[in-house]
Coordinates of C-alpha atoms in Angstrom, one line a residue:
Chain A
X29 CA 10.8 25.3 15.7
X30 CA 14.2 25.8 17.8
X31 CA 17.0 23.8 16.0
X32 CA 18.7 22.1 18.6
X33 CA 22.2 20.7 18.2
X34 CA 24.7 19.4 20.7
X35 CA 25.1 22.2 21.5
X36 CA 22.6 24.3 22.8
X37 CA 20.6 21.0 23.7
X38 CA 21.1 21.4 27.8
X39 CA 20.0 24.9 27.5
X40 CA 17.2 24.5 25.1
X41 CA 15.6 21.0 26.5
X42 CA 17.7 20.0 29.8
X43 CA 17.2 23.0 31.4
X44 CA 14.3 24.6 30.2
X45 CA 10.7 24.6 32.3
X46 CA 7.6 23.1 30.9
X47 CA 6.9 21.2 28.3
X48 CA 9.2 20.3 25.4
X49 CA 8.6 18.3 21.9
X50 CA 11.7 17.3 20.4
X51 CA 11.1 16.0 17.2
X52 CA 14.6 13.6 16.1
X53 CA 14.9 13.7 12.2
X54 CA 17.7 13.0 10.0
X55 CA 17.6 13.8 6.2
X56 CA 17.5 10.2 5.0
X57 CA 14.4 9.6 6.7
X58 CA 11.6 10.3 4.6
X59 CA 8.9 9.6 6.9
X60 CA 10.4 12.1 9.2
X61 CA 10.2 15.0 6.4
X62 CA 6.6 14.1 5.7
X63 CA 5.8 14.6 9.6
X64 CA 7.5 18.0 9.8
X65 CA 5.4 19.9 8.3
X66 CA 2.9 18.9 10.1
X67 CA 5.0 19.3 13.4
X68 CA 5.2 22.9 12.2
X69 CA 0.8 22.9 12.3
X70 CA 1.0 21.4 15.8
X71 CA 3.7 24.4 16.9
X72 CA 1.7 27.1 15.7
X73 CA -1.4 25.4 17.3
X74 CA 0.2 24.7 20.9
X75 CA 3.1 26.4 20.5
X76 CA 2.0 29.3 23.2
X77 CA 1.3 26.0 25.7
X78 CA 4.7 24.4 25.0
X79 CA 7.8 24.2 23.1
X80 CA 9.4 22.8 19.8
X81 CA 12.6 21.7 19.0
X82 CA 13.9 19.7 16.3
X83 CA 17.4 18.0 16.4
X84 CA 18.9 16.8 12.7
X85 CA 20.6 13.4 13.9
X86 CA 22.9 13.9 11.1
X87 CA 25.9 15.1 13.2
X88 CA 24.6 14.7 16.2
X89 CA 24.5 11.3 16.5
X90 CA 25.9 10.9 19.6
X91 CA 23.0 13.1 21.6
X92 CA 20.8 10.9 20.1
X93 CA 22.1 7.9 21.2
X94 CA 22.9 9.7 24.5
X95 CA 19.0 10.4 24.7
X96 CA 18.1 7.0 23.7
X97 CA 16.7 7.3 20.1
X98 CA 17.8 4.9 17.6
X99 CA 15.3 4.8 15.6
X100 CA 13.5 7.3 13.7
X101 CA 11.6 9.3 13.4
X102 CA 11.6 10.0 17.0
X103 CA 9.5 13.0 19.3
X104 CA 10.6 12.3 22.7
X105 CA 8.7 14.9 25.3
X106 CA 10.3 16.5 28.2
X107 CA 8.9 18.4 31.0
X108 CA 11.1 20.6 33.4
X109 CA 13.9 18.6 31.6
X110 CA 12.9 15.2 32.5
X111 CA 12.0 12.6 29.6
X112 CA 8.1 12.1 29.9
X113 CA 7.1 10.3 26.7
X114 CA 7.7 8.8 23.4
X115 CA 6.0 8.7 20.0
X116 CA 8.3 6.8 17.6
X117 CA 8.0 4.2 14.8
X118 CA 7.6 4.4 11.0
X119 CA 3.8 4.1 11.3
X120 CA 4.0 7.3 13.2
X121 CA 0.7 9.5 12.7
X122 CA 0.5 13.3 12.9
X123 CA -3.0 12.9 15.0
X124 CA -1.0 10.4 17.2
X125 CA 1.4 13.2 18.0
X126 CA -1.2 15.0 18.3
X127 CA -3.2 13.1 21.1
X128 CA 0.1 12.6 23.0
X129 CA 0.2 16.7 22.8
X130 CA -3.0 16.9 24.1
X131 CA -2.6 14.8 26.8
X132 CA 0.4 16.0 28.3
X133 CA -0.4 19.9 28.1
X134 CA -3.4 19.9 30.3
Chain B
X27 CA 3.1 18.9 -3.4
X28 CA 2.5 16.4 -1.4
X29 CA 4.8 17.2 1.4
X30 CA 2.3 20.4 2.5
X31 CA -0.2 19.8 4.4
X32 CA -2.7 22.3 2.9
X33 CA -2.6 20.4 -0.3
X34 CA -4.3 17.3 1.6
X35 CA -7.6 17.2 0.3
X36 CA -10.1 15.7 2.6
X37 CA -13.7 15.0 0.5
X38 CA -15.4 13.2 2.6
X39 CA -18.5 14.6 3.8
X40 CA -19.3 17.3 0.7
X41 CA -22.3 15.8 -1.0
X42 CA -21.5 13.2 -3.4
X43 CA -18.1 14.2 -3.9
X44 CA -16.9 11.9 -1.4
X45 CA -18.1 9.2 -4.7
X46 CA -14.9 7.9 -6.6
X47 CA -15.2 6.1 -10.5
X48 CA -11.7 4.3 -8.5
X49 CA -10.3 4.3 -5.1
X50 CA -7.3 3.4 -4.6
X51 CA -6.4 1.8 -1.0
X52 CA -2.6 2.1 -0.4
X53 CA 0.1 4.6 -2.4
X54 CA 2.9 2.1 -2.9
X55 CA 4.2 1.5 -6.6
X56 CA 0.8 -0.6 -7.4
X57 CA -1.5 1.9 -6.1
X58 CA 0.1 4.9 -8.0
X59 CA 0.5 3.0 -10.9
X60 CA -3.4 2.7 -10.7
X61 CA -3.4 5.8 -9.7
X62 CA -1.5 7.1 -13.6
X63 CA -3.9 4.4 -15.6
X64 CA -7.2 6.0 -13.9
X65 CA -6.9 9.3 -13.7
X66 CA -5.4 9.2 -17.2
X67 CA -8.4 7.3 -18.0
X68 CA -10.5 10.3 -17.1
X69 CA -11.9 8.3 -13.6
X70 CA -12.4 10.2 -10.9
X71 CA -9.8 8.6 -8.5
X72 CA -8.6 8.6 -5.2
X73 CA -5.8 6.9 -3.9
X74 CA -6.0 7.1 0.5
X75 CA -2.7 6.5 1.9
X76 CA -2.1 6.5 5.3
X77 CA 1.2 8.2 5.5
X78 CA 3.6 9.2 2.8
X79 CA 3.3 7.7 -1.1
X80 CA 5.8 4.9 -1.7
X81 CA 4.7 2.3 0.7
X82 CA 8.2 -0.1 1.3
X83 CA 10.1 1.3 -2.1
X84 CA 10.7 4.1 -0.2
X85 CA 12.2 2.7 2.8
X86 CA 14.6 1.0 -0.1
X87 CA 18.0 2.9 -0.7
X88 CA 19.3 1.3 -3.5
X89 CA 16.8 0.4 -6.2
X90 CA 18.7 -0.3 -9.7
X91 CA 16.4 -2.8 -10.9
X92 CA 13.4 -1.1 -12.1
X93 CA 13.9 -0.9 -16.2
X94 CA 15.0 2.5 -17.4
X95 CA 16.1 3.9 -13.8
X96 CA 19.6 2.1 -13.2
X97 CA 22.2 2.8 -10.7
X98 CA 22.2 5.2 -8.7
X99 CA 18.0 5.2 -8.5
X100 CA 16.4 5.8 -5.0
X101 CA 13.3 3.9 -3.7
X102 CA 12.3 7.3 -1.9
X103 CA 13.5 9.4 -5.5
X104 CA 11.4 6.6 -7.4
X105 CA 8.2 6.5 -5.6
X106 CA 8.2 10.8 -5.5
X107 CA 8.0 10.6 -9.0
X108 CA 5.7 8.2 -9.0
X109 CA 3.3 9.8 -6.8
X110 CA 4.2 13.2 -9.0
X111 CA 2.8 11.3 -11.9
X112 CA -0.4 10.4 -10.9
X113 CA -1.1 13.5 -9.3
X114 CA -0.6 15.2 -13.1
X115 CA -2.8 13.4 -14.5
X116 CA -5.4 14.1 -11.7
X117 CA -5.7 11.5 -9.4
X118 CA -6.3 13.2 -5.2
X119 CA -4.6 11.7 -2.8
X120 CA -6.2 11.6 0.5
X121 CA -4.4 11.3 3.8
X122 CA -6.4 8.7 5.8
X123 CA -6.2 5.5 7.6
X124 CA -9.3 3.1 7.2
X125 CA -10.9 1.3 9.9
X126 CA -13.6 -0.6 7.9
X127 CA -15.0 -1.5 4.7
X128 CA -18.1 -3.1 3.1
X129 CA -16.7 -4.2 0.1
X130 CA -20.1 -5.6 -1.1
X131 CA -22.9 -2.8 -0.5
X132 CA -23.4 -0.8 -4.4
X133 CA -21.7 1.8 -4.2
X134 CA -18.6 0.5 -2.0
X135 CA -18.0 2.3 1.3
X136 CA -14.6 2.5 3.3
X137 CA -14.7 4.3 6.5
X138 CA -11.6 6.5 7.4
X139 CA -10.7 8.3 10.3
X140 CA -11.4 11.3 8.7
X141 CA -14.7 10.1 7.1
X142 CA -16.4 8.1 4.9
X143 CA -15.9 7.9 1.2
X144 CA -18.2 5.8 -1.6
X145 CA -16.5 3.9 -4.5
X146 CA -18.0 2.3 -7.8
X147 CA -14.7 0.1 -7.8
X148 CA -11.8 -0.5 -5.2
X149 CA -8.7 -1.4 -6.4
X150 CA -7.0 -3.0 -2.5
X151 CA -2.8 -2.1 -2.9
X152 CA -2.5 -2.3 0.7
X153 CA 0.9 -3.7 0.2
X154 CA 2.6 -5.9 2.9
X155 CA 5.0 -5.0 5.8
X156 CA 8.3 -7.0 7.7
X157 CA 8.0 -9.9 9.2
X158 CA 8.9 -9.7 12.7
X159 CA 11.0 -12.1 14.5
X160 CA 8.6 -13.1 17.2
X161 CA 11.5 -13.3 19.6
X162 CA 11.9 -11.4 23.6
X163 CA 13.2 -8.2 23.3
X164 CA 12.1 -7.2 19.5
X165 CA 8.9 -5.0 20.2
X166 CA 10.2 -3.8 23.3
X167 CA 13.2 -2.5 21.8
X168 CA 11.9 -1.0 18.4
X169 CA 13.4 2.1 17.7
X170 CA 16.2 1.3 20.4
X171 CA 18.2 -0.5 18.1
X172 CA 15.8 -2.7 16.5
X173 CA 15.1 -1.6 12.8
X174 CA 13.3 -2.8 10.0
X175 CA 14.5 0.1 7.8
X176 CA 18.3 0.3 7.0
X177 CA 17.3 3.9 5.1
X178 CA 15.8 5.3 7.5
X179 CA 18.3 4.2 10.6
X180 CA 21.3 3.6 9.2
X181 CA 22.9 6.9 9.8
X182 CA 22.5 6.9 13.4
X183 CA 24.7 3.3 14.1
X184 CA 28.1 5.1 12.5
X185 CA 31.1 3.6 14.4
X186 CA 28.4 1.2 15.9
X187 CA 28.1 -2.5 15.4
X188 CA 24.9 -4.0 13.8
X189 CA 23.8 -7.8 12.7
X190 CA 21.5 -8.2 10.1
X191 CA 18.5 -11.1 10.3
X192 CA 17.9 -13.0 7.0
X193 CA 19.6 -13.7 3.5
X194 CA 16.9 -12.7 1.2
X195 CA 17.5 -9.9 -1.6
X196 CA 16.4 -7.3 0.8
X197 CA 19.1 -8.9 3.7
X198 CA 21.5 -8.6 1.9
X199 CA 21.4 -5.6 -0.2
X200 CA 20.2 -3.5 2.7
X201 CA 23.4 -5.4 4.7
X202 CA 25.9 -3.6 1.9
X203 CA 24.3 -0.8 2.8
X204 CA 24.5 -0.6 6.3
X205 CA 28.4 -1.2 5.3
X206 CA 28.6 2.9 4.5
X207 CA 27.8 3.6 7.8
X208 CA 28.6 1.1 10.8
X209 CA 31.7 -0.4 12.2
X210 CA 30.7 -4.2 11.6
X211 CA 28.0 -5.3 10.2
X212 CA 27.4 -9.3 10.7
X213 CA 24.4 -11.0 9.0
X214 CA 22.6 -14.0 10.5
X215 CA 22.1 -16.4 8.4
X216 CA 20.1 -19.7 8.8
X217 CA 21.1 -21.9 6.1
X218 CA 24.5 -23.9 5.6
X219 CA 27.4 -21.9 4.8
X220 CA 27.7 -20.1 1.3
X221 CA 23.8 -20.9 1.1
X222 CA 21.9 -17.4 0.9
X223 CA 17.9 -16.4 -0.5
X224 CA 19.0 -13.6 -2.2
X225 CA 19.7 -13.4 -5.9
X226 CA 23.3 -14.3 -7.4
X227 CA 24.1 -10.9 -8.4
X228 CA 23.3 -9.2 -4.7
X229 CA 25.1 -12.5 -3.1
X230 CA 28.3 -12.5 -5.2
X231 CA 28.8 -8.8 -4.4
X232 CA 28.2 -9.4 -1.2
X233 CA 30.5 -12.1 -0.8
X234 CA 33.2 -10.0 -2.1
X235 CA 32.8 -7.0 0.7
X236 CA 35.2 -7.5 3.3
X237 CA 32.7 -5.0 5.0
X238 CA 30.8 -7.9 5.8
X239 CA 31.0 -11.0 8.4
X240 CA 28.4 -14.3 8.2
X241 CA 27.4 -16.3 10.7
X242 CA 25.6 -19.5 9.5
X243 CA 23.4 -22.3 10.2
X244 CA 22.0 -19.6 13.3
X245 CA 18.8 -17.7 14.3
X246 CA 18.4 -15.2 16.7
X247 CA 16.5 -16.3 19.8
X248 CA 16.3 -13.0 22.0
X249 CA 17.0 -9.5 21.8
X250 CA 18.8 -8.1 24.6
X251 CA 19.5 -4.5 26.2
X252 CA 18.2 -2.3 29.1
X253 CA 17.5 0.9 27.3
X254 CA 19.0 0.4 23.9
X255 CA 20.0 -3.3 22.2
X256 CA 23.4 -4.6 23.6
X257 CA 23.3 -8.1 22.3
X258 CA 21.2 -10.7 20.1
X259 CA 21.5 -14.3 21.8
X260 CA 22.0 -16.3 18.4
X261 CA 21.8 -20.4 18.4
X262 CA 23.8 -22.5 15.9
X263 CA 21.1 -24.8 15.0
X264 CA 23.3 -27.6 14.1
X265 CA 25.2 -27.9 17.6
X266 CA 22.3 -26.6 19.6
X267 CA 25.1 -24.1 21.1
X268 CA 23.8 -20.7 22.2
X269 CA 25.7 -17.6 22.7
X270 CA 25.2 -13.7 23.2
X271 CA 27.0 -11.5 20.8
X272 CA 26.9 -7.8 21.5
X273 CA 25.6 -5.5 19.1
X274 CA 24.1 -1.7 18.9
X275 CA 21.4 -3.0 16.3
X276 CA 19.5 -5.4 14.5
X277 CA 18.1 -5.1 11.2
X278 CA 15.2 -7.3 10.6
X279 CA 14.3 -9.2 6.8
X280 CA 12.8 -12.3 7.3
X281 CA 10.2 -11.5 4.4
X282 CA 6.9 -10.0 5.0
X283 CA 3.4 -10.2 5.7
X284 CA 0.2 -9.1 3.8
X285 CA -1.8 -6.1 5.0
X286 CA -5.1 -7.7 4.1
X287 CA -6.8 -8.0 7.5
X288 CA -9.5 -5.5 6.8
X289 CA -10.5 -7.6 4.2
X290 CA -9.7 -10.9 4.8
X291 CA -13.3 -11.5 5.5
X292 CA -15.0 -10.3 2.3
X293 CA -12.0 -11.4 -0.2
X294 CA -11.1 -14.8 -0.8
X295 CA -7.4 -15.2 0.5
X296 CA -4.9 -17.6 0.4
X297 CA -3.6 -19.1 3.5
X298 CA -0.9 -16.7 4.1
X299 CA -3.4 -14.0 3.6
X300 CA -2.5 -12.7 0.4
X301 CA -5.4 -11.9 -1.9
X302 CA -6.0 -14.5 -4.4
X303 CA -7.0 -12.7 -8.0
X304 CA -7.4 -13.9 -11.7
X305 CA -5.3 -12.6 -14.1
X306 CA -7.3 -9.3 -14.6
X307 CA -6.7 -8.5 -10.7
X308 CA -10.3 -9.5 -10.3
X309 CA -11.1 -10.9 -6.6
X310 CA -13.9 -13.0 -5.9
X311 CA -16.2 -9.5 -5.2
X312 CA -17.7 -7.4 -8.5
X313 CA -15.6 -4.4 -8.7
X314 CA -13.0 -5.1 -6.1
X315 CA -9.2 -5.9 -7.7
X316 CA -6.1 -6.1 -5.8
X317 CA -2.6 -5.1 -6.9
X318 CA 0.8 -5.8 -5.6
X319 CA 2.2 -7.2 -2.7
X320 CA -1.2 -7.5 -1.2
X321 CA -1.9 -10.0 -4.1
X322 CA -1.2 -13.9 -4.2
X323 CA 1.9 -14.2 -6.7
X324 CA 5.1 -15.8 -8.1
X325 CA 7.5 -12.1 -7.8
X326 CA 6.9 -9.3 -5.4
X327 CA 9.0 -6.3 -7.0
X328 CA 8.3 -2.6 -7.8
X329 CA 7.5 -3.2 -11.8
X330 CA 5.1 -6.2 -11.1
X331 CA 3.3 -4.2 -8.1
X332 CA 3.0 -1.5 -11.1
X333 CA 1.8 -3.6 -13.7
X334 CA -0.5 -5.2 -11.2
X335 CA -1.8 -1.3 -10.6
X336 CA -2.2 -0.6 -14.5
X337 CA -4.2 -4.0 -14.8
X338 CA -6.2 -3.5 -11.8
X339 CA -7.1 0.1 -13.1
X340 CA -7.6 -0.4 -16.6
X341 CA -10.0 -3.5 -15.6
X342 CA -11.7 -1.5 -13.3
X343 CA -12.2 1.4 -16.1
X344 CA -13.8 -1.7 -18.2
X345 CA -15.6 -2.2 -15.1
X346 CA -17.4 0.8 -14.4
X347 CA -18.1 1.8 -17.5
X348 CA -20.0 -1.7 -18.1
X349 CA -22.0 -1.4 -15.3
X350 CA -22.6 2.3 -16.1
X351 CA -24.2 1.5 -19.2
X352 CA -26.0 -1.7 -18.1
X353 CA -27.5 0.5 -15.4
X354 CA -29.0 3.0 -17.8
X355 CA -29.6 0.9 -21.0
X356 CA -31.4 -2.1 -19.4
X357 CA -32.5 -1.9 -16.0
X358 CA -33.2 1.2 -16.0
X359 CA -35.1 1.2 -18.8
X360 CA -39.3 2.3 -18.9
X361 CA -39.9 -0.2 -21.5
X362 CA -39.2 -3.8 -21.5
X363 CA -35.8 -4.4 -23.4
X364 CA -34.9 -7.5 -25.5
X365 CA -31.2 -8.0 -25.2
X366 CA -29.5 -9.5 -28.6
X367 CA -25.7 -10.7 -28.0
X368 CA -23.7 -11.5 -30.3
X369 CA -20.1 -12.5 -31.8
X370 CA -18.8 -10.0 -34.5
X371 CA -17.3 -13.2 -36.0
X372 CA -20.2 -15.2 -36.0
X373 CA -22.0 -14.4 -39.5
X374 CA -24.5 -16.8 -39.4
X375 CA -25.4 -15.7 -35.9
X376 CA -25.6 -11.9 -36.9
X377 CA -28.1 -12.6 -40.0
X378 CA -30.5 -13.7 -37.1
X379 CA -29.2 -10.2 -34.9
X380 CA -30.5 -8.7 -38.1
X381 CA -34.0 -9.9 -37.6
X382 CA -34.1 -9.3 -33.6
X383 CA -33.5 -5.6 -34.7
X384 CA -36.0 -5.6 -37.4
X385 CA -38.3 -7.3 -34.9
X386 CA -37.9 -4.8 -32.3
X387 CA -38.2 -1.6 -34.8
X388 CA -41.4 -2.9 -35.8
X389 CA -42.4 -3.0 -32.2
X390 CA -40.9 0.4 -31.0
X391 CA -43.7 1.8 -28.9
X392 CA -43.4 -1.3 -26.5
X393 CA -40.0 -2.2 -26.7
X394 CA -36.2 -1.1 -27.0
X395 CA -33.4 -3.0 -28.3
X396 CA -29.3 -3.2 -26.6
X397 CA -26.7 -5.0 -29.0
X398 CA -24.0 -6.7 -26.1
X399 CA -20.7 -7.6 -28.4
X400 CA -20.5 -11.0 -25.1
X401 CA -17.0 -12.2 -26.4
X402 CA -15.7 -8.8 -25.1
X403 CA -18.7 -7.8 -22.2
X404 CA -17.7 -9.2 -18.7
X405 CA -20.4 -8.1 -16.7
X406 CA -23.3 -10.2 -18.4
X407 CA -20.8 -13.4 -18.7
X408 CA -20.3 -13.1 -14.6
X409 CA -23.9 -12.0 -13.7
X410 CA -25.8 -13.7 -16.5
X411 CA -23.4 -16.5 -17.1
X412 CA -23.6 -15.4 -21.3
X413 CA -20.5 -16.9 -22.4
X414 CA -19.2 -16.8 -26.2
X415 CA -20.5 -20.6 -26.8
X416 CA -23.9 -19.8 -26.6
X417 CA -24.6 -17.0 -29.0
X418 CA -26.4 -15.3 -30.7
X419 CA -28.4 -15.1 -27.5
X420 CA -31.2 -13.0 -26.6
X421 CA -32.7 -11.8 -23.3
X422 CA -36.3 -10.3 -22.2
X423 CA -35.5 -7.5 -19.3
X424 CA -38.7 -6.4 -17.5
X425 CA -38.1 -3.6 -14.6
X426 CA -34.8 -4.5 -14.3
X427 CA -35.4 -8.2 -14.0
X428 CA -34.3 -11.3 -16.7
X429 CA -37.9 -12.6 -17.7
X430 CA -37.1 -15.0 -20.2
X431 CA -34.3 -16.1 -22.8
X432 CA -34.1 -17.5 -26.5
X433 CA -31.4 -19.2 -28.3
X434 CA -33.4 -19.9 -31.5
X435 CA -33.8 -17.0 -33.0
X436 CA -37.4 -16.7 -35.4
X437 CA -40.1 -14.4 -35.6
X438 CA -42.0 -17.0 -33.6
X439 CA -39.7 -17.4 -31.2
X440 CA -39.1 -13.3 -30.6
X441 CA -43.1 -13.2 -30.3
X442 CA -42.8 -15.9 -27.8
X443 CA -40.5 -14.6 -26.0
X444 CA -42.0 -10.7 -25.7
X445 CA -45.2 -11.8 -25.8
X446 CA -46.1 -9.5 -28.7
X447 CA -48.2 -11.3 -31.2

């Protein structure tokens, strides 16, 4: 997975054609540590069909407020750099990222 | 370990080795507690969890109140260790959500997403979750400034402003947290001024961070934002007044509600919906217990939702083991079995055991003999309704069934009752 930061966040996601996961984490948030390996599954399955990024809100806060996520954890999906979907919520499932993968690649 | 997901077991559908001694539902405190006292007990148990272990301890930053982990002790930190512990001793956990149960059929079945899995006895931890506010605005702006987790959010509303909804233990310890990390955090408080729910320790500590403002006597009555929260709309309930006051987030306890709608229609429930047990974590089904915050009770903490677990699994041990042996000993059995129970205490009443086992020696070809101790067997006082004032007792089984029964005890009354002149 592409660790994004402030940074390099307009080149890697804003800019960037097709499909992109980015999965918002922050190292408090235990739920979003569980998920991330399985994130890392879901890469190596699809990865070929679309693209992972991961963004540590931990210093940069401010993108994540600037995309909207105040909650976590968070995978907000872009395509050609527009904001598509949103899987977020502490009840959050690998399969349901999953699904939403599967329904937005074909 | 259990952060890999190649170390996810999933059994289901391999012969019989989807069949648990104990399965667990839910991996908070209660459920891995069970989850130490079976597997320790040499069960073969299961504990399915949907997510991560931990259930609400580990949305819980500060947890100094469990005895012998003091300050400085996480929820998250405790529960790993927890989970750690259980999986020593040999308990699986199995990643899966369950969609249905039949609670009475022998064994017990619980359906999962992933498949279907067979139990001689449950042991429901499903726990309980926050309470939502019920108010506009709250589900529609979940995860957009609406929290009901001040560990997992807090860090994203530093230099932000953020009310907090309720003045229970939670409220306000998770409020003193959130302190680290906003700009102002405000909690919303319903009762008269100085009046909180939480206990005196939390609230005197609170009271002293200058961290912290309190509105009283006020509920919220909408949440309000576009994309992400900008205000709560909060009315003083003695004036009636209502007024918006801007915020980045709101952090929700108002208490919580039990995760017991999968069962609610086979177990006996109170009418909040928590699961009403006797003191041995028995519910109104044979071989189903319940344990912690699912459960109806006076204190919903991590040490009584892991005492709840190491009652609930030592009972259910007691349980299957019981049955086990009731199965094979008496019905079961080829021959027709005269059942003697008795008190160890009772010496009168064993003299006369003495002559049912004498009786049934002489008549080994047609009969066998099994000694139930009744003041300590719980299966034959719930099924046969042999309680300690009516022994010695003894009971004809034929294929299974309960024939006939004896309280006097003579060598005419054993020929009467077995019919063996």
């Amino acid at each position: 997975m592409i660790e994004v930061t402030k940074d390099n966040f307009d080149q890697e996601v804003r800019n960037s054609s097709g499909l992109v996961m980015v999965d918002w984490w922050g190292p408090k948030c235990e739920h979003c540590l569980e998920l991330m390996p399985h994130v890392e599954e879901l890469e190596k399955r699809y990865g070929d069909r679309m693209k992972f990024c991961k963004v540590n809100t931990a210093g940069n806060r401010r993108l994540a407020i600037g995309e909207k996520v105040l909650g976590l954890p968070a995978m907000v999906f872009y395509r050609d750099g527009q904001r598509v979907a949103e899987l977020s919520g502490q009840d959050l499932m690998p399969e349901d990222i999953e699904a939403k993968i599967k329904e937005l690649i074909d | 370990m259990l952060r890999s997901p190649e170390n996810i077991t999933q059994k289901a559908g391999e012969d019989m080795d989807n069949l648990y001694d104990l399965l667990i539902l839910g991996g908070g405190p209660a459920g891995l507690a069970a989850g130490v006292y079976g597997a320790r007990a040499r069960m073969k148990t299961g504990i399915i969890e949907k997510g991560r272990p931990g259930g609400q301890a580990a949305t819980t930053e500060e947890l100094e109140n469990y005895p012998g982990f003091g300050r400085g002790t996480t929820g998250p930190g405790l529960m790993q260790a927890m989970a750690e512990h259980a999986a020593q001793f040999g308990a699986e956990f199995i990643t899966d959500t369950v969609l249905s149960l039949d609670l009475r059929s022998n064994p017990k079945s619980i359906t999962g997403r992933k498949g279907e899995y067979l139990a001689k006895s449950v042991i429901v931890a499903l726990g309980a979750q926050p309470r939502m506010l019920k108010v506009t605005g709250e589900g529609r702006l979940r995860g957009k400034g609406v929290s009901y987790c001040a560990t997992c959010d807090a860090e994203l509303f530093e230099e932000l402003d953020v009310v907090v909804v309720g003045s229970g233990d939670a409220a306000i310890e998770e409020a003193e947290y959130l302190t680290k990390f906003a700009e102002n955090v405000t909690i919303i408080v319903i009762h008269e001024e100085g009046k909180v729910d939480a206990n005196q320790a939390s609230a005197e500590r609170a009271f002293r961070n200058p961290k912290l403002k309190w509105i009283w006597n006020s509920t919220v009555t909408r949440i309000n934002g576009e994309e992400l929260v900008e205000s709560v709309t909060l009315k003083n309930l003695k004036t009636g007044e209502e007024w918006d006051y801007p915020t980045n987030g709101v952090f929700i306890f108002i208490g919580t509600v039990p995760n017991s709608e999968l069962v609610k229609d086979q177990l006996q429930v109170n009418p909040q919906g928590y699961i009403i047990t006797d003191e041995k974590m028995g519910t109104n089904l044979e071989g189903v217990f319940a344990a912690g915050d699912v459960r109806d009770k006076y204190l919903r903490q991590v040490i009584t939702a892991a005492a709840d677990g190491a009652i609930a699994a030592v009972a259910a041990e007691k349980y299957v083991h019981e049955t086990e042996l009731w199965e094979q000993e008496v019905l079961q059995a080829s021959k027709p079995v005269v059942v003697a129970y008795y008190d160890p205490t009772d010496m009168a009443g064993n003299e006369k055991i003495i002559l049912v086992d004498q009786f049934v020696r002489d008549h080994n070809d047609q009969l066998s003999l099994v000694k139930v101790d009744a003041t300590r067997n719980e299966l034959v006082a719930r099924r046969y309704q042999v309680t300690p004032d009516k022994l010695p007792l003894v009971h004809l089984f034929v294929q299974g069934q309960l024939q006939k029964q004896t309280q006097t005890i003579t060598l005419e009354s054993l020929k009467e009752l077995t019919g063996i002149a």
